[in-house]
mmCIF file of C-alpha atoms and ligand atoms in Angstrom:
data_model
loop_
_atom_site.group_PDB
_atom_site.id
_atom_site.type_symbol
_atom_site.label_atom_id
_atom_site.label_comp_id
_atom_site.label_asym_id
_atom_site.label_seq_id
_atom_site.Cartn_x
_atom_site.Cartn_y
_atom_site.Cartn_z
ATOM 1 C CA UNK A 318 18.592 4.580 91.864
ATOM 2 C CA UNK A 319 18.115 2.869 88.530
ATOM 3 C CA UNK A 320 17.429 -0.597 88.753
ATOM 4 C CA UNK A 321 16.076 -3.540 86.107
ATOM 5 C CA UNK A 322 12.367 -4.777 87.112
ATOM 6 C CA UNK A 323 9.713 -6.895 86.224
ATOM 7 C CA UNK A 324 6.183 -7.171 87.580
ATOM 8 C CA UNK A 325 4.746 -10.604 85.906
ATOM 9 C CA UNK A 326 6.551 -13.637 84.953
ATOM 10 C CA UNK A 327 7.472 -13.504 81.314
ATOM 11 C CA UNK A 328 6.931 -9.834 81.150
ATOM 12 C CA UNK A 329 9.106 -7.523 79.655
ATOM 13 C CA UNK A 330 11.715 -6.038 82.449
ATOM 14 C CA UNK A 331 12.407 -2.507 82.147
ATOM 15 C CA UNK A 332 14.646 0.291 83.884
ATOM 16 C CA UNK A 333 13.396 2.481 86.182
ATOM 17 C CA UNK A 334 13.773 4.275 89.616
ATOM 18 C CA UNK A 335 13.351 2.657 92.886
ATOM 19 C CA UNK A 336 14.565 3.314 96.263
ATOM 20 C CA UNK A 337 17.871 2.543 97.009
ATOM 21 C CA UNK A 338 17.979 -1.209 99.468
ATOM 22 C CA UNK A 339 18.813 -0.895 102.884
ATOM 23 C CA UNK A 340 21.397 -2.036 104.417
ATOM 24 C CA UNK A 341 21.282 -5.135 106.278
ATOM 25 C CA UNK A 342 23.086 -5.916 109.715
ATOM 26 C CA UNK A 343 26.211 -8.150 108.880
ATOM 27 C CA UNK A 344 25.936 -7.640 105.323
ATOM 28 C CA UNK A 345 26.535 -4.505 103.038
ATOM 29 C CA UNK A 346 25.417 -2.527 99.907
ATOM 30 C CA UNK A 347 27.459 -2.994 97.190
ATOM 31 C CA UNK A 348 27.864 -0.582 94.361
ATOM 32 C CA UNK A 349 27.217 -2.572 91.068
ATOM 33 C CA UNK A 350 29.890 -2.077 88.303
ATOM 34 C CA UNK A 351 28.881 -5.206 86.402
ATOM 35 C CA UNK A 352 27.031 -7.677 86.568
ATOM 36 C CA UNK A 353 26.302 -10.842 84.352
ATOM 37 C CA UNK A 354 23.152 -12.056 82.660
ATOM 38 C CA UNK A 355 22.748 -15.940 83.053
ATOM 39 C CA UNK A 356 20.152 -18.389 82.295
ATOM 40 C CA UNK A 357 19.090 -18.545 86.269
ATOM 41 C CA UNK A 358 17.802 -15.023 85.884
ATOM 42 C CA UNK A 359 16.057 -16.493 82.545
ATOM 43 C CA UNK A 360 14.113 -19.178 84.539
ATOM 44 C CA UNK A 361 13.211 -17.095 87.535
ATOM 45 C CA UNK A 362 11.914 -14.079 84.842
ATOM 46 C CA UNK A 363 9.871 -17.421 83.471
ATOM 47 C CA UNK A 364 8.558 -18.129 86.525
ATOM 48 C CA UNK A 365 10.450 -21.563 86.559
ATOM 49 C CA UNK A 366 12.143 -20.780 89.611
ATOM 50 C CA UNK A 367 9.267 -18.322 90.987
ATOM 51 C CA UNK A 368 10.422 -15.150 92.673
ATOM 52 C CA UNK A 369 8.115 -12.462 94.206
ATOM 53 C CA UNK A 370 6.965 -9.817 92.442
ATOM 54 C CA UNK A 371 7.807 -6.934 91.100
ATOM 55 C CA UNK A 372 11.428 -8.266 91.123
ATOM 56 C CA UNK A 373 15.232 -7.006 90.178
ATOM 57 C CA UNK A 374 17.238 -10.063 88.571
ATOM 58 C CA UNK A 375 20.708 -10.439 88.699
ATOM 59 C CA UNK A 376 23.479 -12.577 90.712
ATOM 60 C CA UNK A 377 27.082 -12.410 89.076
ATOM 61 C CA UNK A 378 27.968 -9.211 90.247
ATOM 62 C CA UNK A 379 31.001 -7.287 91.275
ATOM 63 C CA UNK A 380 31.144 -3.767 92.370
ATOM 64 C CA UNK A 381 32.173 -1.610 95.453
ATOM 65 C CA UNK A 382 31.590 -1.548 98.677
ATOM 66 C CA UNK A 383 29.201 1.695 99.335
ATOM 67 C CA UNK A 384 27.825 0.862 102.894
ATOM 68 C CA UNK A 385 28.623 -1.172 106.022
ATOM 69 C CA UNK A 386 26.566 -3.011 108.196
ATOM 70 C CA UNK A 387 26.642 -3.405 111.968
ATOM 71 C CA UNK A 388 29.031 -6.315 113.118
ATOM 72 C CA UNK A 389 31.008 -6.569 109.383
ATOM 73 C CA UNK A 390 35.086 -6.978 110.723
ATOM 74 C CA UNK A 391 36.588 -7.889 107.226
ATOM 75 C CA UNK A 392 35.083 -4.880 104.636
ATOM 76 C CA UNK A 393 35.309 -1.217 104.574
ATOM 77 C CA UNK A 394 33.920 1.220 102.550
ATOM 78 C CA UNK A 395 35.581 1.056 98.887
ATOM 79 C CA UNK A 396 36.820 -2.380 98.739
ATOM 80 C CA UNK A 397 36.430 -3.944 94.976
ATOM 81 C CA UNK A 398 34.291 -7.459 95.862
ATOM 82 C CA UNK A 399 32.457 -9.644 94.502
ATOM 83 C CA UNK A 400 30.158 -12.911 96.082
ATOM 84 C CA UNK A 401 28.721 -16.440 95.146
ATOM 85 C CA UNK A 402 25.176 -16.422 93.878
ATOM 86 C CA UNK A 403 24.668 -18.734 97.280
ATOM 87 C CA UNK A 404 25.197 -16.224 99.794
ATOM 88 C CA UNK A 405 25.572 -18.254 103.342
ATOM 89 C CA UNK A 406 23.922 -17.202 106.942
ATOM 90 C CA UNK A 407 27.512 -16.958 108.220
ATOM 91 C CA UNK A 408 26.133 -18.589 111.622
ATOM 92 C CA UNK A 409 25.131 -22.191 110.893
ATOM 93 C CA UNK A 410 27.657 -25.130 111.411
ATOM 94 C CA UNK A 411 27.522 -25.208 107.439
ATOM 95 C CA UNK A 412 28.682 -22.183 106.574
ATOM 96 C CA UNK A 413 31.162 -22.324 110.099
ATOM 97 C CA UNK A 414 32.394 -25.531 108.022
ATOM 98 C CA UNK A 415 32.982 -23.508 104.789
ATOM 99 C CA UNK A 416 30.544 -24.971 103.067
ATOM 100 C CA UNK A 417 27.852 -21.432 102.858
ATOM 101 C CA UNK A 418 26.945 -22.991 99.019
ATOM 102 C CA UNK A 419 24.587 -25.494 100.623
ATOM 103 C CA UNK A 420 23.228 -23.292 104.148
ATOM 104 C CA UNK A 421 19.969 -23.741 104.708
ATOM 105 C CA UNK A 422 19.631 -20.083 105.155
ATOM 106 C CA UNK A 423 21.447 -18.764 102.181
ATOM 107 C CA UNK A 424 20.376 -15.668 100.605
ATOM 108 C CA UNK A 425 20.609 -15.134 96.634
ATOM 109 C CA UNK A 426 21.069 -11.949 95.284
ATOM 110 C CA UNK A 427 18.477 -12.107 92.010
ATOM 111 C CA UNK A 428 16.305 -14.747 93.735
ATOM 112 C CA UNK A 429 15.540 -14.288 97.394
ATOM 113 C CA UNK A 430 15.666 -10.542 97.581
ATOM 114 C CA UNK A 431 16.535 -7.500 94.252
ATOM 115 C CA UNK A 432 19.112 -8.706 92.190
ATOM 116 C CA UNK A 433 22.011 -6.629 90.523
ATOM 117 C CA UNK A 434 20.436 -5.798 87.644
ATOM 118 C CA UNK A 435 20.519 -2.663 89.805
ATOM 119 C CA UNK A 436 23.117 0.665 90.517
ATOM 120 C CA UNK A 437 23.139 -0.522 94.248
ATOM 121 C CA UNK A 438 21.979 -4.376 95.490
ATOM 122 C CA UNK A 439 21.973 -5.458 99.524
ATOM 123 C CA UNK A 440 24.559 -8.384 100.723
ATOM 124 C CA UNK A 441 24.023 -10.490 103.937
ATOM 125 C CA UNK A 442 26.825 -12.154 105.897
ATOM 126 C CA UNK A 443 29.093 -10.023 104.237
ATOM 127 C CA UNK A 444 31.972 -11.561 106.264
ATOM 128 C CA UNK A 445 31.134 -15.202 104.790
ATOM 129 C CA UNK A 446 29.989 -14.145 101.691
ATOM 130 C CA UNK A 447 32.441 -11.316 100.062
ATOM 131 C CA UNK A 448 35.604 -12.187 98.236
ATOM 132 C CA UNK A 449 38.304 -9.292 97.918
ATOM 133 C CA UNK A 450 39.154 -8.567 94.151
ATOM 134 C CA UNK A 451 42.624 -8.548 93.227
ATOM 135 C CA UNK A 452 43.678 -5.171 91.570
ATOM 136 C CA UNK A 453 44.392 -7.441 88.105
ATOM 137 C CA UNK A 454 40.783 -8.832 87.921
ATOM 138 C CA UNK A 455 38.759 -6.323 86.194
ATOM 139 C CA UNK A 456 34.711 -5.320 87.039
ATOM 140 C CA UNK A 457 33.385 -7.059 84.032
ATOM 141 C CA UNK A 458 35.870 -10.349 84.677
ATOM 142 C CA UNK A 459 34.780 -10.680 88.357
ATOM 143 C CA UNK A 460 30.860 -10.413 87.677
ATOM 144 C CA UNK A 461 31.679 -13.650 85.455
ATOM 145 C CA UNK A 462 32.487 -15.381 87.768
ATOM 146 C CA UNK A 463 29.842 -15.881 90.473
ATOM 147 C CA UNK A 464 27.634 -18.279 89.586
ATOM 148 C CA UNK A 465 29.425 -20.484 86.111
ATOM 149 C CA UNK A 466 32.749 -19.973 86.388
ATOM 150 C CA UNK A 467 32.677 -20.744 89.872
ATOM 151 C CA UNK A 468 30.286 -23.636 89.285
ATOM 152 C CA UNK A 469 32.158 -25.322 86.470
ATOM 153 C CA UNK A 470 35.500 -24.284 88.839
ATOM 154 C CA UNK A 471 34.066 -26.476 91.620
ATOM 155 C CA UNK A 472 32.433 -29.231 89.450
ATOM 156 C CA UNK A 473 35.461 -30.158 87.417
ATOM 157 C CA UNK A 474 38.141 -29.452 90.194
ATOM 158 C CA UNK A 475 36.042 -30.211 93.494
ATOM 159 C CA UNK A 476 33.693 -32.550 92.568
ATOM 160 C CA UNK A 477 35.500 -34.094 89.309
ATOM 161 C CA UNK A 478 38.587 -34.345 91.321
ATOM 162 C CA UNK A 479 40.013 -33.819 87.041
ATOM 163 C CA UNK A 480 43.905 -35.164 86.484
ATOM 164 C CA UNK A 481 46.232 -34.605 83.863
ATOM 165 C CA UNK A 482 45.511 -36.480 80.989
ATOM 166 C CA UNK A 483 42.098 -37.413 81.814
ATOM 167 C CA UNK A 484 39.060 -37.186 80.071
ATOM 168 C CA UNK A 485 36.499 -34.270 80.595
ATOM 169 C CA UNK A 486 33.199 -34.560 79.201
ATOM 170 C CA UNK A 487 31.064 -31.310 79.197
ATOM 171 C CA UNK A 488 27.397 -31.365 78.237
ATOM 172 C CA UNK A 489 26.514 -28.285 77.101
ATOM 173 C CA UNK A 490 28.309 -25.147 75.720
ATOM 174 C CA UNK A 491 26.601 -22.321 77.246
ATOM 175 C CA UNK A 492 28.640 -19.933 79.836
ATOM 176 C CA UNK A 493 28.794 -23.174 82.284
ATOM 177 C CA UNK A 494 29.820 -25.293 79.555
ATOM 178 C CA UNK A 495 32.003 -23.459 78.230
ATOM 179 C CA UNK A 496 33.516 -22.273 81.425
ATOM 180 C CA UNK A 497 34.220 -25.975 82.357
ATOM 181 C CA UNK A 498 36.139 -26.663 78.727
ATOM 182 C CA UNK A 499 38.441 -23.763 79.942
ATOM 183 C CA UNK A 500 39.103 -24.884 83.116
ATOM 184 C CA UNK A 501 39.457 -29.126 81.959
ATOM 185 C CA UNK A 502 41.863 -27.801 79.336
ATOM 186 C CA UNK A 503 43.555 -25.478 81.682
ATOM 187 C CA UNK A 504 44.568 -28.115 83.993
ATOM 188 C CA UNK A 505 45.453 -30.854 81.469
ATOM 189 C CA UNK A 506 42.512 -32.677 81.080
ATOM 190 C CA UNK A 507 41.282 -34.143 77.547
ATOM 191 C CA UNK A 508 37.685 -32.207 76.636
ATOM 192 C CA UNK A 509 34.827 -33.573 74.492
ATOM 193 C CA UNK A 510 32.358 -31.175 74.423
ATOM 194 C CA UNK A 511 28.282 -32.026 72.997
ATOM 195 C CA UNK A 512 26.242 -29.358 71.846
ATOM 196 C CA UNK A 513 23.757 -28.879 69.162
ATOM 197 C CA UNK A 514 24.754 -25.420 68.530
ATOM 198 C CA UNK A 515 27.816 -25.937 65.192
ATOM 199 C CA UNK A 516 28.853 -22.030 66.717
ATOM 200 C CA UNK A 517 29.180 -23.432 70.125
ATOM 201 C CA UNK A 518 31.360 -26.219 69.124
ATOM 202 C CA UNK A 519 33.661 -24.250 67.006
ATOM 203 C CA UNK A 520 34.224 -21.833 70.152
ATOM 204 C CA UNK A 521 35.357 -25.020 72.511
ATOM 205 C CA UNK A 522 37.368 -26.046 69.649
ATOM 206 C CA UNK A 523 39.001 -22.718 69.887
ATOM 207 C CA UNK A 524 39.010 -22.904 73.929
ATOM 208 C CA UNK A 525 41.467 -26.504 73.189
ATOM 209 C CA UNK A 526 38.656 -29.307 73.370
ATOM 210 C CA UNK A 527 39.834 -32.408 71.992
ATOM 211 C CA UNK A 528 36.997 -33.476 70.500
ATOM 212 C CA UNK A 529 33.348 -32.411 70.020
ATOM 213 C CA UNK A 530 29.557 -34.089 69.605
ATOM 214 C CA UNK A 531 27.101 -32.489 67.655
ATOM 215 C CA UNK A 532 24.202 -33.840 69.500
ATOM 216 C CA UNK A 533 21.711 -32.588 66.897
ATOM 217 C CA UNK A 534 21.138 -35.419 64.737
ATOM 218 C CA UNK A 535 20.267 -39.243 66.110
ATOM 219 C CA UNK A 536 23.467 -39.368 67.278
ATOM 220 C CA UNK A 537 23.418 -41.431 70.504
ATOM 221 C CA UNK A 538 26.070 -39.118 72.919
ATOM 222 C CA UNK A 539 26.776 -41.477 75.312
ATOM 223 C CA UNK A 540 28.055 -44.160 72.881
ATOM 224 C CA UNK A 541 29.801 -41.495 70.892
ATOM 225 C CA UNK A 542 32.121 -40.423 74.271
ATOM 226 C CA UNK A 543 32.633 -43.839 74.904
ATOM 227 C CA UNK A 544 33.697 -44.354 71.716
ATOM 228 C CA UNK A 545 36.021 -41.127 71.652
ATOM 229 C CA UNK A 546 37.870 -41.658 74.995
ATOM 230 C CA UNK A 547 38.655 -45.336 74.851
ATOM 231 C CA UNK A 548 35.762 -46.316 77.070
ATOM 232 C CA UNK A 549 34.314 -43.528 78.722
ATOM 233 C CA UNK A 550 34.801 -40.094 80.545
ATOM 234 C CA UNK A 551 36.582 -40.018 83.997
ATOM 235 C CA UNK A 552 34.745 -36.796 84.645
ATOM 236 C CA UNK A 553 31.347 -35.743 83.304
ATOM 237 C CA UNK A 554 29.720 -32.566 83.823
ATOM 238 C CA UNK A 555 25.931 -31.959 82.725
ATOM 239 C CA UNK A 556 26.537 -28.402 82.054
ATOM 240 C CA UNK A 557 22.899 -27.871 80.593
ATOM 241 C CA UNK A 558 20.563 -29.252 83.010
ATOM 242 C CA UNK A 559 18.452 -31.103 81.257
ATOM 243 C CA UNK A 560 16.682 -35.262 82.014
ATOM 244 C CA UNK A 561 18.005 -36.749 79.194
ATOM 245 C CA UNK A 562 21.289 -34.481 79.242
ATOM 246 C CA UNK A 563 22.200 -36.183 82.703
ATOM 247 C CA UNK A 564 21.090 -39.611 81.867
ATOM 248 C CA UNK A 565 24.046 -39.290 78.836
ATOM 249 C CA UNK A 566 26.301 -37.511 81.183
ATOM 250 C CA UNK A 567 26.116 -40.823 83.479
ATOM 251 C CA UNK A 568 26.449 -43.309 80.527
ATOM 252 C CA UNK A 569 29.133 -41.467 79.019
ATOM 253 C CA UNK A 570 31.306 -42.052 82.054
ATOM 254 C CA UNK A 571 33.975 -44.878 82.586
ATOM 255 C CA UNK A 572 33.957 -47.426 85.517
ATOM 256 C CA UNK A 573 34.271 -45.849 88.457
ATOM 257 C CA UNK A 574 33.882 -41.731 86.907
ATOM 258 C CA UNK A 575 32.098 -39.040 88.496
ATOM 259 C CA UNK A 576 29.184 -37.549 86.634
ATOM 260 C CA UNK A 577 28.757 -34.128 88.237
ATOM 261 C CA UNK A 578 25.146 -32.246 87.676
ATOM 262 C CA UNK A 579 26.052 -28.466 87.400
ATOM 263 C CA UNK A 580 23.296 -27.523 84.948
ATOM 264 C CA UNK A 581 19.969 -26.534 87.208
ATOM 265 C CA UNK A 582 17.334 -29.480 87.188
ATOM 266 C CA UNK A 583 13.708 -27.369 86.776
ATOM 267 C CA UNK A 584 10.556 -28.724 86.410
ATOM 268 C CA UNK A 585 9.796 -31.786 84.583
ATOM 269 C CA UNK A 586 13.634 -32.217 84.303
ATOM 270 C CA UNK A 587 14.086 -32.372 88.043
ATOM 271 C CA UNK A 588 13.956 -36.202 88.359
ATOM 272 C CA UNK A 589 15.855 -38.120 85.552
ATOM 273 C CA UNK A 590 15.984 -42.010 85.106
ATOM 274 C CA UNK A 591 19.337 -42.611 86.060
ATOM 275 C CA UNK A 592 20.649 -45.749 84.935
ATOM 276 C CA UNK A 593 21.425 -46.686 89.012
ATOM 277 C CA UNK A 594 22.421 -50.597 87.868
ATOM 278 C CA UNK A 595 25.185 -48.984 86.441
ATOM 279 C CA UNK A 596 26.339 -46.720 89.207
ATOM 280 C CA UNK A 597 26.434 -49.483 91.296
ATOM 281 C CA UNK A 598 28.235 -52.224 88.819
ATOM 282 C CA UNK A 599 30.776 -49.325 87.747
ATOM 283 C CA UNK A 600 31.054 -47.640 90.680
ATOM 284 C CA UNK A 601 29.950 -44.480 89.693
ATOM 285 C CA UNK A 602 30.096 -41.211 91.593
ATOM 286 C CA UNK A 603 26.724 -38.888 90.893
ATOM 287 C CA UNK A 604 27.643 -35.281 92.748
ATOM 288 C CA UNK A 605 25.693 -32.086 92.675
ATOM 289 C CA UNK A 606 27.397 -28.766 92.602
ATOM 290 C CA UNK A 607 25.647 -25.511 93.898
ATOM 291 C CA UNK A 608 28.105 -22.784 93.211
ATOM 292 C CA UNK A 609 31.115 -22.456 95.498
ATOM 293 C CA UNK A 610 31.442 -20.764 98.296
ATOM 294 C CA UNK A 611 33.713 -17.411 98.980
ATOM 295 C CA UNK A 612 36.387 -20.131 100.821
ATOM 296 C CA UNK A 613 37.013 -21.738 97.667
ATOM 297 C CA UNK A 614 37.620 -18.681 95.718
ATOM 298 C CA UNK A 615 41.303 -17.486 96.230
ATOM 299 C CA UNK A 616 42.649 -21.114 94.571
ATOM 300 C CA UNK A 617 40.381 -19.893 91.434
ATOM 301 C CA UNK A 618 41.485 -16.359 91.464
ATOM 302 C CA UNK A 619 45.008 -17.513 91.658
ATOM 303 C CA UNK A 620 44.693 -19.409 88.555
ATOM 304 C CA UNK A 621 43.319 -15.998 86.791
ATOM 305 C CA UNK A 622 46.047 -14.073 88.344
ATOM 306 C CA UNK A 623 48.456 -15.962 86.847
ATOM 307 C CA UNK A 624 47.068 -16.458 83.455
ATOM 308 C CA UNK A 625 46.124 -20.118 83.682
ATOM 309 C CA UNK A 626 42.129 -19.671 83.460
ATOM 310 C CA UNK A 627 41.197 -16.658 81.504
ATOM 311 C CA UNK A 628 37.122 -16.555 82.133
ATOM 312 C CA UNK A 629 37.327 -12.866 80.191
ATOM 313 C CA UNK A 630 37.680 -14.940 77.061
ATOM 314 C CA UNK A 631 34.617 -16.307 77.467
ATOM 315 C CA UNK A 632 32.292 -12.884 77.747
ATOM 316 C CA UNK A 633 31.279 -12.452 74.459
ATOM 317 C CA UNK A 634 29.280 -9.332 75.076
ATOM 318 C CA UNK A 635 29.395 -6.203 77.378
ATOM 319 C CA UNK A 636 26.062 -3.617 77.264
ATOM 320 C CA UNK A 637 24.368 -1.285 79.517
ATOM 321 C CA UNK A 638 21.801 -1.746 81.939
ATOM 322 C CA UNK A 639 19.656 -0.266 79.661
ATOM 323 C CA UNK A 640 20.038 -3.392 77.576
ATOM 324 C CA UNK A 641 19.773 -5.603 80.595
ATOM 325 C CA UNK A 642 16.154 -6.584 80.315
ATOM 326 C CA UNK A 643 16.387 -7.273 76.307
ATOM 327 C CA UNK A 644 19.373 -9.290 76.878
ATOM 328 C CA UNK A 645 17.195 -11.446 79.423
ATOM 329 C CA UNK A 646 14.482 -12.093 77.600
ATOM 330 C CA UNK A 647 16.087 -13.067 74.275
ATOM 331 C CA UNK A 648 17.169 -15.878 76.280
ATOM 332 C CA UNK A 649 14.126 -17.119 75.042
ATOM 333 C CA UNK A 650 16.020 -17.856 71.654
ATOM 334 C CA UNK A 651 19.083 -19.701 71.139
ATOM 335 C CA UNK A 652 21.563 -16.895 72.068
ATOM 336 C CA UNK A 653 24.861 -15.726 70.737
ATOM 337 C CA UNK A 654 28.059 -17.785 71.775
ATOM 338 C CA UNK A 655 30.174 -16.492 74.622
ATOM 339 C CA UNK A 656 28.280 -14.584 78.329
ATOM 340 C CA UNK A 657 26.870 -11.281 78.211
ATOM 341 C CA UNK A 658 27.712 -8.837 80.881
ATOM 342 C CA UNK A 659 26.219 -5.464 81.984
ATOM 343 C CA UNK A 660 28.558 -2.454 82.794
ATOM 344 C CA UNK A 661 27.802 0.087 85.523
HETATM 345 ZN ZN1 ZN B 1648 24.537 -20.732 107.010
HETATM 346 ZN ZN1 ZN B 1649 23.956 -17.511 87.066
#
């Protein structure tokens, strides 16, 4: 089969044959029909977030199911699917619990084993892990999904616990970012969105953000939410993942907000001064958010069924794998507005 691979960090991927995977015991092999290119598969292809080598990126997929494991009860042959980028065990009292986005055992798709940068990629715990498509969600829709729309879904809904009329900060307008503006606006929240990129901000404009920050010039962020919302953010997502992105998301808050840390913390980011004085004084919530889990998925798909979220807005591009491995590595540059997804 055809299939996207690298063989050193930072060198460039290209397409070529390799065998097709195997398929595990409770999982399956799902036919790829899209699949999304995100800034995860970026740092891994870096070697931020080191994978083996040679590797196949890729983890927003959605496809058909091709083969069947031993033990699978819930998926045949032919069902439209698609999975979190956190694929749970299916046997520890975590994922029993619903809660496969933080297993200890979780497989990734892209990370742990090939990726879907590929014509065929292997699932495990197929039964914990696969979510049924509705007919209305399209190939290219579903593969946005996995891993920011379902990440800024739990963050702002989950984790934010957002009301009507309440104030949304996002940090960062990339496909996270600008997933969460969707989804704050969709269920009545007020948005201010920060970004340095003037592109970025016009698009959440667009998506019904009240207000934005241009965070390129000295412009202290934190003060300049405070300022906006009449004291601070209820709900703040660091949708970039960055030190000093989620020391601003904390101070933008007001007493007694939750600052949620979506954006991946790599590196010399991975331990930012938090201002803790203040969580304690305000009583501030600090939660991280690692994807969602399958569970969670039919209240988000039931928004998109209906028309309330509409996450195909926000893919700005749709190439062939053949493009896949360009499309990675541009990453390396401030890229266009909007997600880019391969089509299969
Ligand atoms: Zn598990
Ligand atoms: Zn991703």
């Amino acid at each position: 089969m055809r299939a996207v691979i690298y063989h050193e960090h930072g060198g460039m991927p290209v397409l070529t044959d390799v065998p097709e995977p195997q398929c595990p015991d409770g999982g399956v092999v799902v036919a790829v029909r899209a699949t999304g290119v995100c800034r995860s598969d970026w740092h891994a292809w870096k070697g931020h977030d080191p994978v083996s080598l040679p590797h196949t990126p890729g983890h927003e997929l959605a496809g058909v199911v091709a083969e069947v494991g031993v033990g699978v009860r819930h998926f045949v042959v032919g069902d439209r699917v698609t999975v979190p980028f956190t694929c749970g065990c299916g046997r520890c009292s975590w994922c029993e619990a619903g809660e496969a986005q933080v297993c200890p055992d979780q497989t990734q798709p892209g990370f742990t084993g090939p990726g879907s940068f590929a014509e065929k990629v292997a699932i495990h715990g197929a039964d914990t892990n696969l979510v049924a498509l509705p007919e209305s969600v399209d190939f290219v829709t579903a593969a946005s999904l996995g891993c920011r729309f379902a990440t800024a879904f739990r963050a702002v809904v989950t984790h934010g616990r957002l009301g009507r009329g309440d104030w949304l900060a996002v940090h960062g307008c990339g496909g996270l970012g600008l997933s969460a503006v969707m989804i704050g606006v969709a269920l009545g929240g007020r948005v201010v969105a920060v970004d340095v990129n003037p592109a970025a901000l016009e698009r959440v404009s667009a998506l019904g953000a009240a207000a934005v920050v241009d965070a390129g010039g000295a412009v202290d962020v934190a003060a300049a939410i405070r300022d906006l919302t009449g004291g601070g953010a209820h709900v703040s997502v660091d949708a970039f993942g960055s030190s000093d992105v989620a020391v601003a998301s904390v101070r933008s808050l007001r007493r007694r907000g939750r600052h949620v840390q979506a954006g991946l913390l790599l590196g010399a980011s991975s331990t930012p001064p938090l201002p803790m004085d203040l969580v304690v004084a305000q009583e501030l919530e600090i939660h991280g958010s690692h994807g969602m889990s399958a569970r969670e998925y039919p209240a988000m798909l039931t928004l998109i069924e209906d028309g309330t979220l509409r996450p195909a807005d926000l893919v700005g591009r749709v190439i062939g794998l053949e493009g896949a491995g360009a499309a990675l590595a541009a990453m390396d540059r401030p890229t266009a507005v909007g997600m880019t997804v391969v089509r299969l």
